[in-house]
Short mmCIF file of N, CA and C and ligand atoms in Angstrom, two decimals:
data_model
loop_
_atom_site.label_atom_id
_atom_site.label_comp_id
_atom_site.label_asym_id
_atom_site.label_seq_id
_atom_site.Cartn_x
_atom_site.Cartn_y
_atom_site.Cartn_z
N MET U 789 16.21 -83.91 18.34
CA MET U 789 17.64 -84.03 18.06
C MET U 789 18.43 -84.34 19.32
N ILE U 790 18.16 -83.56 20.40
CA ILE U 790 18.96 -83.73 21.61
C ILE U 790 18.59 -85.06 22.28
N GLY U 791 19.63 -85.74 22.78
CA GLY U 791 19.40 -87.04 23.41
C GLY U 791 19.67 -87.00 24.90
N ARG U 792 20.26 -88.05 25.40
CA ARG U 792 20.49 -88.18 26.84
C ARG U 792 21.52 -87.18 27.35
N LEU U 793 21.40 -86.89 28.66
CA LEU U 793 22.44 -86.14 29.34
C LEU U 793 23.61 -87.10 29.55
N ASN U 794 24.72 -86.86 28.85
CA ASN U 794 25.87 -87.77 28.97
C ASN U 794 26.64 -87.49 30.26
N HIS U 795 26.93 -86.21 30.53
CA HIS U 795 27.60 -85.88 31.79
C HIS U 795 27.47 -84.41 32.12
N VAL U 796 27.71 -84.11 33.39
CA VAL U 796 27.88 -82.75 33.87
C VAL U 796 29.35 -82.65 34.26
N ALA U 797 30.03 -81.59 33.79
CA ALA U 797 31.46 -81.45 34.06
C ALA U 797 31.69 -80.38 35.11
N ILE U 798 32.55 -80.70 36.06
CA ILE U 798 32.88 -79.79 37.15
C ILE U 798 34.38 -79.54 37.11
N ALA U 799 34.76 -78.28 36.98
CA ALA U 799 36.18 -77.91 37.04
C ALA U 799 36.62 -77.92 38.49
N VAL U 800 37.77 -78.53 38.75
CA VAL U 800 38.26 -78.64 40.13
C VAL U 800 39.74 -78.24 40.17
N PRO U 801 40.18 -77.65 41.28
CA PRO U 801 41.60 -77.28 41.37
C PRO U 801 42.49 -78.47 41.69
N ASP U 802 41.93 -79.53 42.26
CA ASP U 802 42.75 -80.68 42.68
C ASP U 802 41.96 -81.95 42.37
N LEU U 803 42.34 -82.60 41.28
CA LEU U 803 41.57 -83.75 40.79
C LEU U 803 41.60 -84.93 41.78
N ALA U 804 42.76 -85.16 42.40
CA ALA U 804 42.87 -86.28 43.34
C ALA U 804 41.97 -86.04 44.55
N GLU U 805 41.95 -84.81 45.03
CA GLU U 805 41.13 -84.49 46.19
C GLU U 805 39.64 -84.62 45.85
N ALA U 806 39.26 -84.11 44.67
CA ALA U 806 37.85 -84.18 44.26
C ALA U 806 37.43 -85.63 44.03
N SER U 807 38.31 -86.43 43.43
CA SER U 807 38.01 -87.85 43.19
C SER U 807 37.79 -88.57 44.51
N ALA U 808 38.66 -88.29 45.48
CA ALA U 808 38.54 -88.94 46.79
C ALA U 808 37.24 -88.55 47.47
N ARG U 809 36.83 -87.30 47.29
CA ARG U 809 35.59 -86.86 47.93
C ARG U 809 34.38 -87.58 47.33
N TYR U 810 34.37 -87.70 46.00
CA TYR U 810 33.25 -88.42 45.36
C TYR U 810 33.24 -89.89 45.76
N ARG U 811 34.44 -90.48 45.85
CA ARG U 811 34.52 -91.90 46.18
C ARG U 811 34.20 -92.14 47.66
N ASP U 812 34.81 -91.36 48.54
CA ASP U 812 34.73 -91.67 49.97
C ASP U 812 33.50 -91.06 50.63
N ALA U 813 33.21 -89.79 50.33
CA ALA U 813 32.08 -89.14 50.99
C ALA U 813 30.76 -89.50 50.31
N LEU U 814 30.76 -89.57 48.98
CA LEU U 814 29.51 -89.85 48.27
C LEU U 814 29.35 -91.33 47.92
N GLY U 815 30.40 -92.10 48.07
CA GLY U 815 30.30 -93.52 47.75
C GLY U 815 30.12 -93.79 46.27
N ALA U 816 30.68 -92.92 45.44
CA ALA U 816 30.47 -93.04 43.99
C ALA U 816 31.52 -93.95 43.37
N GLU U 817 31.18 -94.45 42.16
CA GLU U 817 32.12 -95.25 41.37
C GLU U 817 32.98 -94.27 40.58
N VAL U 818 34.25 -94.18 40.95
CA VAL U 818 35.15 -93.17 40.38
C VAL U 818 36.19 -93.86 39.50
N GLY U 819 36.30 -93.42 38.26
CA GLY U 819 37.24 -94.03 37.32
C GLY U 819 38.64 -93.48 37.49
N PRO U 820 39.59 -93.99 36.69
CA PRO U 820 40.98 -93.52 36.77
C PRO U 820 41.16 -92.18 36.05
N PRO U 821 42.17 -91.39 36.44
CA PRO U 821 42.43 -90.14 35.73
C PRO U 821 42.92 -90.41 34.30
N MET U 822 42.49 -89.56 33.38
CA MET U 822 42.92 -89.67 31.97
C MET U 822 43.39 -88.29 31.51
N ASP U 823 44.54 -88.25 30.84
CA ASP U 823 45.03 -87.00 30.27
C ASP U 823 44.47 -86.83 28.86
N LEU U 824 43.91 -85.65 28.60
CA LEU U 824 43.43 -85.32 27.26
C LEU U 824 44.16 -84.07 26.78
N PRO U 825 45.41 -84.26 26.33
CA PRO U 825 46.23 -83.07 25.98
C PRO U 825 45.61 -82.21 24.90
N GLU U 826 44.86 -82.82 23.99
CA GLU U 826 44.27 -82.03 22.91
C GLU U 826 43.21 -81.06 23.45
N HIS U 827 42.64 -81.40 24.60
CA HIS U 827 41.63 -80.54 25.22
C HIS U 827 42.19 -79.74 26.39
N GLY U 828 43.46 -79.99 26.74
CA GLY U 828 44.09 -79.24 27.84
C GLY U 828 43.51 -79.59 29.21
N VAL U 829 43.07 -80.82 29.38
CA VAL U 829 42.48 -81.21 30.66
C VAL U 829 42.91 -82.63 31.07
N ARG U 830 42.88 -82.86 32.37
CA ARG U 830 42.95 -84.22 32.92
C ARG U 830 41.58 -84.48 33.53
N VAL U 831 41.01 -85.64 33.24
CA VAL U 831 39.62 -85.89 33.65
C VAL U 831 39.50 -87.18 34.45
N VAL U 832 38.48 -87.20 35.27
CA VAL U 832 38.04 -88.42 35.96
C VAL U 832 36.54 -88.50 35.76
N PHE U 833 36.04 -89.67 35.39
CA PHE U 833 34.59 -89.83 35.27
C PHE U 833 34.04 -90.56 36.49
N VAL U 834 32.97 -89.99 37.01
CA VAL U 834 32.22 -90.58 38.10
C VAL U 834 30.95 -91.15 37.49
N THR U 835 30.75 -92.44 37.63
CA THR U 835 29.59 -93.09 37.00
C THR U 835 28.44 -93.17 38.00
N LEU U 836 27.31 -92.58 37.63
CA LEU U 836 26.09 -92.62 38.44
C LEU U 836 25.09 -93.53 37.72
N PRO U 837 24.04 -93.92 38.41
CA PRO U 837 23.08 -94.83 37.75
C PRO U 837 22.48 -94.27 36.47
N ASN U 838 22.28 -92.94 36.40
CA ASN U 838 21.58 -92.39 35.23
C ASN U 838 22.43 -91.47 34.36
N THR U 839 23.61 -91.10 34.81
CA THR U 839 24.47 -90.23 34.00
C THR U 839 25.88 -90.27 34.60
N LYS U 840 26.73 -89.35 34.19
CA LYS U 840 28.09 -89.30 34.72
C LYS U 840 28.41 -87.87 35.15
N VAL U 841 29.41 -87.77 36.00
CA VAL U 841 30.01 -86.48 36.35
C VAL U 841 31.45 -86.54 35.87
N GLU U 842 31.88 -85.48 35.19
CA GLU U 842 33.25 -85.39 34.69
C GLU U 842 33.97 -84.37 35.55
N LEU U 843 34.97 -84.81 36.29
CA LEU U 843 35.79 -83.88 37.07
C LEU U 843 36.97 -83.48 36.19
N LEU U 844 37.23 -82.18 36.09
CA LEU U 844 38.22 -81.63 35.15
C LEU U 844 39.27 -80.83 35.90
N GLU U 845 40.52 -81.11 35.59
CA GLU U 845 41.65 -80.35 36.15
C GLU U 845 42.44 -79.81 34.97
N PRO U 846 43.00 -78.61 35.07
CA PRO U 846 43.79 -78.09 33.94
C PRO U 846 45.00 -78.97 33.65
N LEU U 847 45.33 -79.09 32.36
CA LEU U 847 46.52 -79.83 31.94
C LEU U 847 47.26 -78.93 30.95
N GLY U 848 48.48 -78.54 31.29
CA GLY U 848 49.27 -77.71 30.39
C GLY U 848 49.01 -76.22 30.58
N GLU U 849 49.82 -75.43 29.87
CA GLU U 849 49.80 -73.98 30.04
C GLU U 849 48.54 -73.35 29.49
N ALA U 850 48.06 -73.85 28.36
CA ALA U 850 46.96 -73.18 27.66
C ALA U 850 45.62 -73.87 27.93
N SER U 851 45.48 -74.43 29.13
CA SER U 851 44.24 -75.15 29.41
C SER U 851 43.04 -74.21 29.36
N PRO U 852 41.97 -74.62 28.68
CA PRO U 852 40.78 -73.77 28.62
C PRO U 852 40.08 -73.62 29.96
N ILE U 853 40.40 -74.44 30.94
CA ILE U 853 39.72 -74.26 32.23
C ILE U 853 40.57 -73.50 33.26
N ALA U 854 41.79 -73.11 32.87
CA ALA U 854 42.62 -72.34 33.81
C ALA U 854 41.96 -71.00 34.12
N GLY U 855 41.42 -70.35 33.09
CA GLY U 855 40.75 -69.07 33.30
C GLY U 855 39.51 -69.21 34.16
N PHE U 856 38.78 -70.29 33.94
CA PHE U 856 37.58 -70.57 34.74
C PHE U 856 37.96 -70.68 36.22
N LEU U 857 39.02 -71.45 36.51
CA LEU U 857 39.44 -71.62 37.90
C LEU U 857 40.06 -70.34 38.45
N GLY U 858 40.55 -69.47 37.55
CA GLY U 858 41.04 -68.16 38.00
C GLY U 858 39.92 -67.33 38.59
N LYS U 859 38.70 -67.50 38.05
CA LYS U 859 37.54 -66.75 38.56
C LYS U 859 36.82 -67.48 39.68
N SER U 860 36.86 -68.81 39.64
CA SER U 860 36.18 -69.64 40.65
C SER U 860 37.20 -70.61 41.20
N ALA U 861 38.00 -70.13 42.15
CA ALA U 861 39.17 -70.89 42.58
C ALA U 861 38.82 -72.25 43.17
N GLY U 862 37.67 -72.35 43.80
CA GLY U 862 37.28 -73.61 44.42
C GLY U 862 36.68 -74.61 43.46
N GLY U 863 36.47 -74.17 42.21
CA GLY U 863 35.85 -75.03 41.20
C GLY U 863 34.40 -74.64 40.97
N GLY U 864 33.77 -75.32 40.03
CA GLY U 864 32.37 -75.02 39.71
C GLY U 864 31.93 -75.79 38.48
N ILE U 865 30.61 -75.75 38.22
CA ILE U 865 30.09 -76.46 37.04
C ILE U 865 30.62 -75.76 35.79
N HIS U 866 31.24 -76.54 34.91
CA HIS U 866 31.92 -75.98 33.73
C HIS U 866 31.11 -76.17 32.46
N HIS U 867 30.56 -77.35 32.24
CA HIS U 867 29.72 -77.58 31.06
C HIS U 867 28.81 -78.77 31.27
N ILE U 868 27.81 -78.88 30.39
CA ILE U 868 26.98 -80.08 30.38
C ILE U 868 27.07 -80.69 28.99
N CYS U 869 26.97 -82.00 28.94
CA CYS U 869 27.16 -82.72 27.67
C CYS U 869 25.89 -83.50 27.32
N TYR U 870 25.36 -83.18 26.14
CA TYR U 870 24.19 -83.88 25.63
C TYR U 870 24.63 -84.80 24.50
N GLU U 871 23.97 -85.92 24.40
CA GLU U 871 24.25 -86.84 23.29
C GLU U 871 23.40 -86.47 22.07
N VAL U 872 24.01 -86.63 20.91
CA VAL U 872 23.29 -86.50 19.64
C VAL U 872 23.65 -87.72 18.78
N GLU U 873 22.77 -88.07 17.88
CA GLU U 873 23.03 -89.24 17.04
C GLU U 873 24.04 -88.93 15.94
N ASP U 874 23.93 -87.73 15.37
CA ASP U 874 24.77 -87.35 14.23
C ASP U 874 25.32 -85.96 14.50
N ILE U 875 26.60 -85.88 14.86
CA ILE U 875 27.14 -84.60 15.33
C ILE U 875 27.23 -83.57 14.21
N LEU U 876 27.50 -84.00 13.00
CA LEU U 876 27.60 -83.03 11.90
C LEU U 876 26.23 -82.48 11.54
N ALA U 877 25.21 -83.33 11.55
CA ALA U 877 23.85 -82.86 11.30
C ALA U 877 23.40 -81.92 12.42
N ALA U 878 23.77 -82.25 13.66
CA ALA U 878 23.41 -81.39 14.80
C ALA U 878 24.10 -80.04 14.67
N ARG U 879 25.38 -80.06 14.30
CA ARG U 879 26.13 -78.81 14.13
C ARG U 879 25.48 -77.94 13.05
N ASP U 880 25.18 -78.54 11.92
CA ASP U 880 24.63 -77.75 10.82
C ASP U 880 23.29 -77.14 11.20
N ARG U 881 22.48 -77.91 11.89
CA ARG U 881 21.18 -77.39 12.33
C ARG U 881 21.35 -76.23 13.32
N LEU U 882 22.32 -76.38 14.24
CA LEU U 882 22.54 -75.33 15.24
C LEU U 882 23.10 -74.07 14.60
N VAL U 883 24.04 -74.24 13.67
CA VAL U 883 24.61 -73.06 13.00
C VAL U 883 23.52 -72.33 12.22
N GLU U 884 22.65 -73.09 11.58
CA GLU U 884 21.55 -72.48 10.85
C GLU U 884 20.62 -71.71 11.79
N ALA U 885 20.51 -72.21 13.04
CA ALA U 885 19.66 -71.55 14.03
C ALA U 885 20.38 -70.39 14.71
N GLY U 886 21.65 -70.12 14.31
CA GLY U 886 22.35 -68.96 14.84
C GLY U 886 23.28 -69.26 16.00
N ALA U 887 23.42 -70.51 16.38
CA ALA U 887 24.31 -70.85 17.50
C ALA U 887 25.76 -70.83 17.02
N ARG U 888 26.66 -70.47 17.92
CA ARG U 888 28.08 -70.44 17.60
C ARG U 888 28.77 -71.70 18.11
N VAL U 889 29.50 -72.35 17.20
CA VAL U 889 30.27 -73.55 17.56
C VAL U 889 31.69 -73.10 17.84
N LEU U 890 32.25 -73.52 18.94
CA LEU U 890 33.60 -73.09 19.32
C LEU U 890 34.66 -73.88 18.53
N GLY U 891 35.85 -73.27 18.44
CA GLY U 891 37.02 -73.99 17.93
C GLY U 891 36.97 -74.32 16.45
N GLY U 892 36.32 -73.49 15.65
CA GLY U 892 36.35 -73.69 14.21
C GLY U 892 35.27 -74.62 13.67
N GLY U 893 34.50 -75.24 14.55
CA GLY U 893 33.33 -75.98 14.10
C GLY U 893 33.55 -77.42 13.71
N GLU U 894 34.82 -77.88 13.76
CA GLU U 894 35.05 -79.29 13.41
C GLU U 894 35.12 -80.11 14.70
N PRO U 895 34.45 -81.27 14.75
CA PRO U 895 34.47 -82.09 15.96
C PRO U 895 35.89 -82.56 16.29
N LYS U 896 36.16 -82.68 17.59
CA LYS U 896 37.39 -83.32 18.08
C LYS U 896 36.97 -84.61 18.77
N ILE U 897 37.94 -85.48 18.97
CA ILE U 897 37.64 -86.71 19.70
C ILE U 897 37.69 -86.42 21.20
N GLY U 898 36.61 -86.77 21.89
CA GLY U 898 36.49 -86.46 23.31
C GLY U 898 36.94 -87.59 24.21
N ALA U 899 36.58 -87.48 25.47
CA ALA U 899 37.06 -88.40 26.51
C ALA U 899 36.60 -89.83 26.30
N HIS U 900 35.51 -90.02 25.56
CA HIS U 900 35.00 -91.38 25.36
C HIS U 900 35.37 -91.94 23.99
N GLY U 901 36.34 -91.26 23.31
CA GLY U 901 36.74 -91.72 21.99
C GLY U 901 35.71 -91.44 20.92
N LYS U 902 34.79 -90.51 21.20
CA LYS U 902 33.74 -90.17 20.25
C LYS U 902 33.83 -88.69 19.91
N PRO U 903 33.31 -88.28 18.74
CA PRO U 903 33.42 -86.87 18.35
C PRO U 903 32.58 -85.96 19.25
N VAL U 904 33.19 -84.81 19.59
CA VAL U 904 32.50 -83.81 20.42
C VAL U 904 32.67 -82.42 19.82
N LEU U 905 31.74 -81.55 20.17
CA LEU U 905 31.77 -80.13 19.81
C LEU U 905 31.31 -79.33 21.02
N PHE U 906 31.75 -78.07 21.09
CA PHE U 906 31.29 -77.19 22.16
C PHE U 906 30.55 -76.00 21.55
N LEU U 907 29.48 -75.59 22.22
CA LEU U 907 28.64 -74.48 21.76
C LEU U 907 28.81 -73.30 22.71
N HIS U 908 28.79 -72.10 22.15
CA HIS U 908 29.05 -70.89 22.92
C HIS U 908 28.04 -70.71 24.06
N PRO U 909 28.54 -70.49 25.28
CA PRO U 909 27.61 -70.36 26.42
C PRO U 909 26.61 -69.22 26.27
N LYS U 910 26.99 -68.17 25.54
CA LYS U 910 26.05 -67.03 25.41
C LYS U 910 24.82 -67.43 24.60
N ASP U 911 24.93 -68.48 23.82
CA ASP U 911 23.77 -68.92 23.03
C ASP U 911 22.89 -69.91 23.80
N PHE U 912 23.35 -70.32 25.00
CA PHE U 912 22.58 -71.29 25.79
C PHE U 912 22.49 -70.86 27.25
N ASN U 913 22.06 -69.62 27.44
CA ASN U 913 21.72 -69.12 28.77
C ASN U 913 22.88 -69.25 29.76
N GLY U 914 24.08 -68.97 29.26
CA GLY U 914 25.23 -68.96 30.16
C GLY U 914 25.80 -70.34 30.46
N THR U 915 25.40 -71.35 29.69
CA THR U 915 25.91 -72.71 29.92
C THR U 915 26.72 -73.17 28.72
N LEU U 916 27.97 -73.52 28.97
CA LEU U 916 28.78 -74.14 27.92
C LEU U 916 28.22 -75.53 27.66
N VAL U 917 27.86 -75.79 26.40
CA VAL U 917 27.23 -77.07 26.03
C VAL U 917 28.20 -77.88 25.17
N GLU U 918 28.41 -79.12 25.57
CA GLU U 918 29.18 -80.07 24.77
C GLU U 918 28.19 -81.03 24.11
N LEU U 919 28.41 -81.31 22.85
CA LEU U 919 27.62 -82.34 22.17
C LEU U 919 28.55 -83.52 21.91
N GLU U 920 28.05 -84.71 22.20
CA GLU U 920 28.84 -85.92 21.93
C GLU U 920 28.01 -86.85 21.04
N GLN U 921 28.64 -87.33 19.98
CA GLN U 921 27.94 -88.29 19.15
C GLN U 921 27.86 -89.63 19.89
N ALA U 922 26.64 -90.06 20.15
CA ALA U 922 26.46 -91.27 20.98
C ALA U 922 26.76 -92.53 20.18
CO1 CO A 2251 32.72 -83.05 28.87
#
């Protein structure tokens, strides 16, 4: 069921500073910032030869990553995103296996214009998992 690693997401306190570091120090291909108000984040995608890195900054008062940055002020790995072919079939299989889907269980449209879901980190060894329909 699980497919490619789509991206690793890193929460950062300063998106412009983090973007510049990836571009200038690492020589990475860094995309433009995008606001995702429905997810409470502003994101930048860094494209690598085999996957992507998603840099995340809080957007708005109720951002889900504000609490994360409250505990890890300098930033840190926030989630990993795996691709699945059929997100509803993947969700149903995971729920049957006892995994908890966050946010009511219905997919939202993610940063790539495709449906995404998040799975409870306690069900995946302390890692917040995002599924994206490829
Ligand atoms: Co993501």
